[in-house]
mmCIF file of C-alpha atoms in Angstrom:
data_model
loop_
_atom_site.group_PDB
_atom_site.id
_atom_site.type_symbol
_atom_site.label_atom_id
_atom_site.label_comp_id
_atom_site.label_asym_id
_atom_site.label_seq_id
_atom_site.Cartn_x
_atom_site.Cartn_y
_atom_site.Cartn_z
ATOM 1 C CA MET A 8 124.137 100.351 93.116
ATOM 2 C CA LYS A 9 124.699 102.910 95.865
ATOM 3 C CA THR A 10 122.630 102.727 98.862
ATOM 4 C CA VAL A 11 120.307 105.235 100.536
ATOM 5 C CA ILE A 12 119.253 104.672 104.206
ATOM 6 C CA TYR A 13 115.801 105.784 105.386
ATOM 7 C CA THR A 14 114.003 106.136 108.677
ATOM 8 C CA GLN A 15 110.857 104.375 109.823
ATOM 9 C CA ARG A 16 107.861 105.458 111.863
ATOM 10 C CA VAL A 17 107.241 103.985 115.346
ATOM 11 C CA GLU A 18 103.985 102.059 115.865
ATOM 12 C CA VAL A 19 103.086 101.304 119.451
ATOM 13 C CA VAL A 20 101.238 97.930 119.787
ATOM 14 C CA GLU A 21 99.824 97.832 123.211
ATOM 15 C CA ALA A 22 98.455 94.244 122.898
ATOM 16 C CA TYR A 23 102.051 93.009 122.574
ATOM 17 C CA GLN A 24 103.789 95.746 124.542
ATOM 18 C CA GLU A 25 105.878 96.363 121.554
ATOM 19 C CA ARG A 26 107.281 99.560 119.813
ATOM 20 C CA ARG A 27 107.685 98.675 116.213
ATOM 21 C CA ASP A 28 109.556 100.276 113.468
ATOM 22 C CA CYS A 29 107.781 100.277 110.128
ATOM 23 C CA ALA A 30 107.471 102.097 106.838
ATOM 24 C CA ASP A 31 105.277 102.300 103.763
ATOM 25 C CA GLN A 32 106.654 99.967 101.209
ATOM 26 C CA ARG A 33 106.301 102.670 98.476
ATOM 27 C CA ILE A 34 109.124 104.538 100.201
ATOM 28 C CA ALA A 35 111.530 101.868 99.076
ATOM 29 C CA ASP A 36 109.966 101.887 95.714
ATOM 30 C CA PHE A 37 110.457 105.559 95.426
ATOM 31 C CA ILE A 38 114.154 105.399 96.510
ATOM 32 C CA TYR A 39 114.658 102.625 94.042
ATOM 33 C CA ALA A 40 113.069 104.708 91.214
ATOM 34 C CA CYS A 41 115.585 107.413 92.107
ATOM 35 C CA GLY A 42 118.417 104.916 91.188
ATOM 36 C CA PHE A 43 119.406 103.787 94.773
ATOM 37 C CA LEU A 44 119.236 100.607 96.819
ATOM 38 C CA PRO A 45 116.829 101.362 99.743
ATOM 39 C CA ILE A 46 117.879 100.350 103.248
ATOM 40 C CA PRO A 47 115.590 100.949 106.202
ATOM 41 C CA VAL A 48 117.277 101.694 109.496
ATOM 42 C CA PRO A 49 115.936 101.100 113.076
ATOM 43 C CA ASN A 50 115.235 103.976 115.563
ATOM 44 C CA LYS A 51 118.339 103.213 117.524
ATOM 45 C CA SER A 52 120.351 106.481 117.732
ATOM 46 C CA ASP A 53 123.235 104.644 119.414
ATOM 47 C CA LEU A 54 123.723 102.516 116.307
ATOM 48 C CA ALA A 55 123.509 105.433 113.842
ATOM 49 C CA GLU A 56 127.263 106.084 113.608
ATOM 50 C CA ALA A 57 127.938 102.400 113.033
ATOM 51 C CA ILE A 58 125.326 102.124 110.387
ATOM 52 C CA ILE A 59 126.788 105.125 108.500
ATOM 53 C CA GLN A 60 130.364 103.777 108.760
ATOM 54 C CA GLU A 61 129.386 100.381 107.615
ATOM 55 C CA LEU A 62 127.016 101.212 104.786
ATOM 56 C CA GLN A 63 128.662 104.471 103.628
ATOM 57 C CA PRO A 64 125.325 105.508 102.060
ATOM 58 C CA ALA A 65 125.072 108.010 99.075
ATOM 59 C CA GLY A 66 122.237 109.698 101.050
ATOM 60 C CA ILE A 67 119.910 109.663 104.009
ATOM 61 C CA ILE A 68 116.107 110.178 103.969
ATOM 62 C CA LEU A 69 114.092 111.148 106.989
ATOM 63 C CA THR A 70 110.658 109.957 106.330
ATOM 64 C CA GLY A 71 107.103 110.915 107.417
ATOM 65 C CA GLY A 72 104.953 109.775 110.349
ATOM 66 C CA ASN A 73 104.960 110.560 114.162
ATOM 67 C CA SER A 74 104.833 114.227 115.299
ATOM 68 C CA LEU A 75 108.005 115.437 117.135
ATOM 69 C CA VAL A 76 107.716 114.908 120.893
ATOM 70 C CA MET A 77 107.718 118.542 121.677
ATOM 71 C CA TYR A 78 104.576 118.856 119.450
ATOM 72 C CA GLY A 79 102.652 115.918 120.979
ATOM 73 C CA GLY A 80 104.433 113.075 119.541
ATOM 74 C CA ASN A 81 105.009 109.696 121.385
ATOM 75 C CA ALA A 82 108.161 108.398 119.719
ATOM 76 C CA PRO A 83 111.278 110.075 121.545
ATOM 77 C CA GLU A 84 113.519 107.368 119.981
ATOM 78 C CA ARG A 85 112.576 108.679 116.559
ATOM 79 C CA ASP A 86 113.515 112.152 117.505
ATOM 80 C CA SER A 87 116.895 110.983 118.698
ATOM 81 C CA MET A 88 117.573 108.968 115.577
ATOM 82 C CA ASP A 89 116.571 111.897 113.326
ATOM 83 C CA SER A 90 118.953 114.230 115.305
ATOM 84 C CA ALA A 91 121.838 111.688 115.194
ATOM 85 C CA LEU A 92 121.428 111.182 111.467
ATOM 86 C CA ILE A 93 121.282 114.940 110.841
ATOM 87 C CA GLU A 94 124.540 115.463 112.895
ATOM 88 C CA LEU A 95 126.254 112.588 110.945
ATOM 89 C CA ALA A 96 125.095 113.934 107.579
ATOM 90 C CA ILE A 97 126.622 117.351 108.517
ATOM 91 C CA GLN A 98 129.830 115.878 109.755
ATOM 92 C CA ASN A 99 130.269 113.652 106.596
ATOM 93 C CA ARG A 100 128.534 115.836 104.066
ATOM 94 C CA ILE A 101 126.111 113.124 103.107
ATOM 95 C CA PRO A 102 123.146 114.414 101.212
ATOM 96 C CA LEU A 103 120.145 114.482 103.557
ATOM 97 C CA TYR A 104 116.456 114.844 102.405
ATOM 98 C CA GLY A 105 113.544 114.977 104.732
ATOM 99 C CA PHE A 106 109.937 114.815 103.844
ATOM 100 C CA CYS A 107 106.905 115.784 105.959
ATOM 101 C CA ARG A 108 108.025 114.909 109.661
ATOM 102 C CA GLY A 109 111.551 114.639 108.128
ATOM 103 C CA MET A 110 111.470 118.241 107.108
ATOM 104 C CA GLN A 111 110.114 119.087 110.454
ATOM 105 C CA SER A 112 113.031 117.410 112.144
ATOM 106 C CA ILE A 113 115.360 119.441 110.037
ATOM 107 C CA LEU A 114 113.613 122.691 110.843
ATOM 108 C CA SER A 115 113.637 121.889 114.501
ATOM 109 C CA TYR A 116 117.376 120.874 114.484
ATOM 110 C CA PHE A 117 118.162 124.231 113.104
ATOM 111 C CA GLY A 118 116.323 126.164 115.748
ATOM 112 C CA ASN A 119 112.976 126.745 113.979
ATOM 113 C CA ASP A 120 109.494 126.653 115.572
ATOM 114 C CA LEU A 121 106.524 124.738 114.136
ATOM 115 C CA THR A 122 102.935 125.866 114.538
ATOM 116 C CA ASN A 123 99.589 124.169 114.059
ATOM 117 C CA VAL A 124 98.007 124.643 110.680
ATOM 118 C CA GLU A 125 94.572 123.886 109.407
ATOM 119 C CA GLY A 126 93.612 122.475 105.956
ATOM 120 C CA HIS A 127 96.819 120.576 105.299
ATOM 121 C CA VAL A 128 95.760 116.945 106.065
ATOM 122 C CA ALA A 129 94.827 114.591 103.267
ATOM 123 C CA VAL A 130 94.373 117.351 100.798
ATOM 124 C CA ARG A 131 96.195 118.464 97.522
ATOM 125 C CA HIS A 132 97.230 122.022 97.162
ATOM 126 C CA THR A 133 99.485 124.239 94.967
ATOM 127 C CA VAL A 134 102.945 125.180 96.052
ATOM 128 C CA ILE A 135 104.701 128.184 94.643
ATOM 129 C CA ALA A 136 108.449 128.105 94.049
ATOM 130 C CA LYS A 137 110.726 130.871 92.701
ATOM 131 C CA ASP A 138 110.068 129.942 88.930
ATOM 132 C CA ASP A 139 107.310 127.445 89.075
ATOM 133 C CA SER A 140 104.148 126.291 90.738
ATOM 134 C CA TYR A 141 102.760 122.744 91.091
ATOM 135 C CA GLU A 142 100.365 120.523 92.957
ATOM 136 C CA VAL A 143 101.373 118.265 95.801
ATOM 137 C CA ASN A 144 99.930 116.142 98.501
ATOM 138 C CA SER A 145 99.667 117.290 102.149
ATOM 139 C CA TYR A 146 99.414 115.194 105.265
ATOM 140 C CA HIS A 147 100.681 117.425 108.158
ATOM 141 C CA ASN A 148 99.166 119.253 111.215
ATOM 142 C CA GLN A 149 102.292 121.237 112.103
ATOM 143 C CA ALA A 150 104.337 123.487 109.838
ATOM 144 C CA CYS A 151 106.749 126.398 109.768
ATOM 145 C CA VAL A 152 105.691 129.806 108.448
ATOM 146 C CA LYS A 153 108.861 131.806 109.217
ATOM 147 C CA LEU A 154 112.507 130.705 109.390
ATOM 148 C CA LYS A 155 114.663 131.919 112.186
ATOM 149 C CA ASP A 156 117.082 134.466 111.067
ATOM 150 C CA GLY A 157 120.561 133.105 110.619
ATOM 151 C CA CYS A 158 119.588 129.491 110.901
ATOM 152 C CA GLY A 159 121.218 128.495 107.684
ATOM 153 C CA LEU A 160 117.984 127.241 105.929
ATOM 154 C CA LEU A 161 116.355 128.919 103.040
ATOM 155 C CA ALA A 162 112.647 128.526 102.016
ATOM 156 C CA THR A 163 112.163 127.437 98.381
ATOM 157 C CA ALA A 164 108.499 126.827 98.130
ATOM 158 C CA TRP A 165 105.288 127.976 99.905
ATOM 159 C CA THR A 166 101.566 127.449 99.866
ATOM 160 C CA GLU A 167 99.228 130.373 99.311
ATOM 161 C CA ASP A 168 98.458 130.580 103.054
ATOM 162 C CA GLY A 169 102.111 131.085 103.795
ATOM 163 C CA VAL A 170 103.281 127.706 104.918
ATOM 164 C CA ILE A 171 106.767 126.767 103.961
ATOM 165 C CA GLU A 172 106.600 123.736 101.929
ATOM 166 C CA ALA A 173 110.238 123.250 100.761
ATOM 167 C CA ILE A 174 113.598 124.224 102.219
ATOM 168 C CA ARG A 175 117.327 123.834 101.588
ATOM 169 C CA HIS A 176 120.490 124.604 103.589
ATOM 170 C CA GLU A 177 122.513 127.446 102.199
ATOM 171 C CA ASN A 178 125.759 125.672 102.565
ATOM 172 C CA LEU A 179 125.155 121.923 103.300
ATOM 173 C CA PRO A 180 123.576 119.180 101.134
ATOM 174 C CA ILE A 181 120.277 119.238 103.119
ATOM 175 C CA VAL A 182 116.841 119.714 101.576
ATOM 176 C CA GLY A 183 113.286 119.159 102.678
ATOM 177 C CA THR A 184 109.706 119.056 101.412
ATOM 178 C CA MET A 185 106.356 118.910 103.283
ATOM 179 C CA TRP A 186 104.829 116.580 100.692
ATOM 180 C CA HIS A 187 105.255 112.852 100.603
ATOM 181 C CA PRO A 188 106.846 111.805 97.228
ATOM 182 C CA GLU A 189 105.985 108.185 97.778
ATOM 183 C CA ARG A 190 102.247 108.915 98.194
ATOM 184 C CA GLU A 191 101.703 110.028 94.536
ATOM 185 C CA GLU A 192 99.739 107.382 92.584
ATOM 186 C CA VAL A 193 102.601 107.758 89.978
ATOM 187 C CA PHE A 194 105.859 109.056 91.205
ATOM 188 C CA THR A 195 106.497 112.450 89.646
ATOM 189 C CA SER A 196 109.455 113.017 87.395
ATOM 190 C CA ARG A 197 109.990 116.227 89.361
ATOM 191 C CA ASP A 198 110.614 114.450 92.705
ATOM 192 C CA ILE A 199 112.689 111.529 91.159
ATOM 193 C CA GLU A 200 114.880 113.947 89.387
ATOM 194 C CA LYS A 201 115.352 116.308 92.432
ATOM 195 C CA VAL A 202 116.261 113.455 94.792
ATOM 196 C CA GLY A 203 118.191 111.462 92.279
ATOM 197 C CA LYS A 204 120.380 114.361 91.175
ATOM 198 C CA PHE A 205 120.795 115.694 94.739
ATOM 199 C CA MET A 206 121.968 112.371 96.162
ATOM 200 C CA HIS A 207 124.361 111.732 93.247
ATOM 201 C CA VAL A 208 126.360 114.751 94.094
#
């Protein structure tokens, strides 16, 4: 079985003076449902290249949690790891999928700005794609409403209030969604098929 590596959020535990990497167990369940062996990686950007070389993953998933530091987050090591993995994905043409914070990292890497949005935390709403519309979950305070000209990213789904909910790169195997596929009570066939086919390229 091919492997897919995924990032983890940073939890600061003051009582122990520790910065802990952790992830919802459902993320591993979702990746496995897509047909891959899930491997979590630490937020250590200096190890990123060695991890990629050793594991030769079929794909990389940038997960949710922790705002980017420039938007009030407190996990600079996570920002660094996301950037390193995006660069390695580009260099090696490894399929890269980012959800929620992961999509925000992709947007920021390609020079796009995020803005604060209201009504997008712990709700469900409809997103509108080119030939379809469907309901998704939403757990984010920041989002992108306009892509920078020439950034290489294309918007593929929006909410009715103009928030970009899904993106893809015009040339590279990079996609993102603002919803959490692992937070659906039952994983949707749409998410499983999308990620599974994308990473089996």
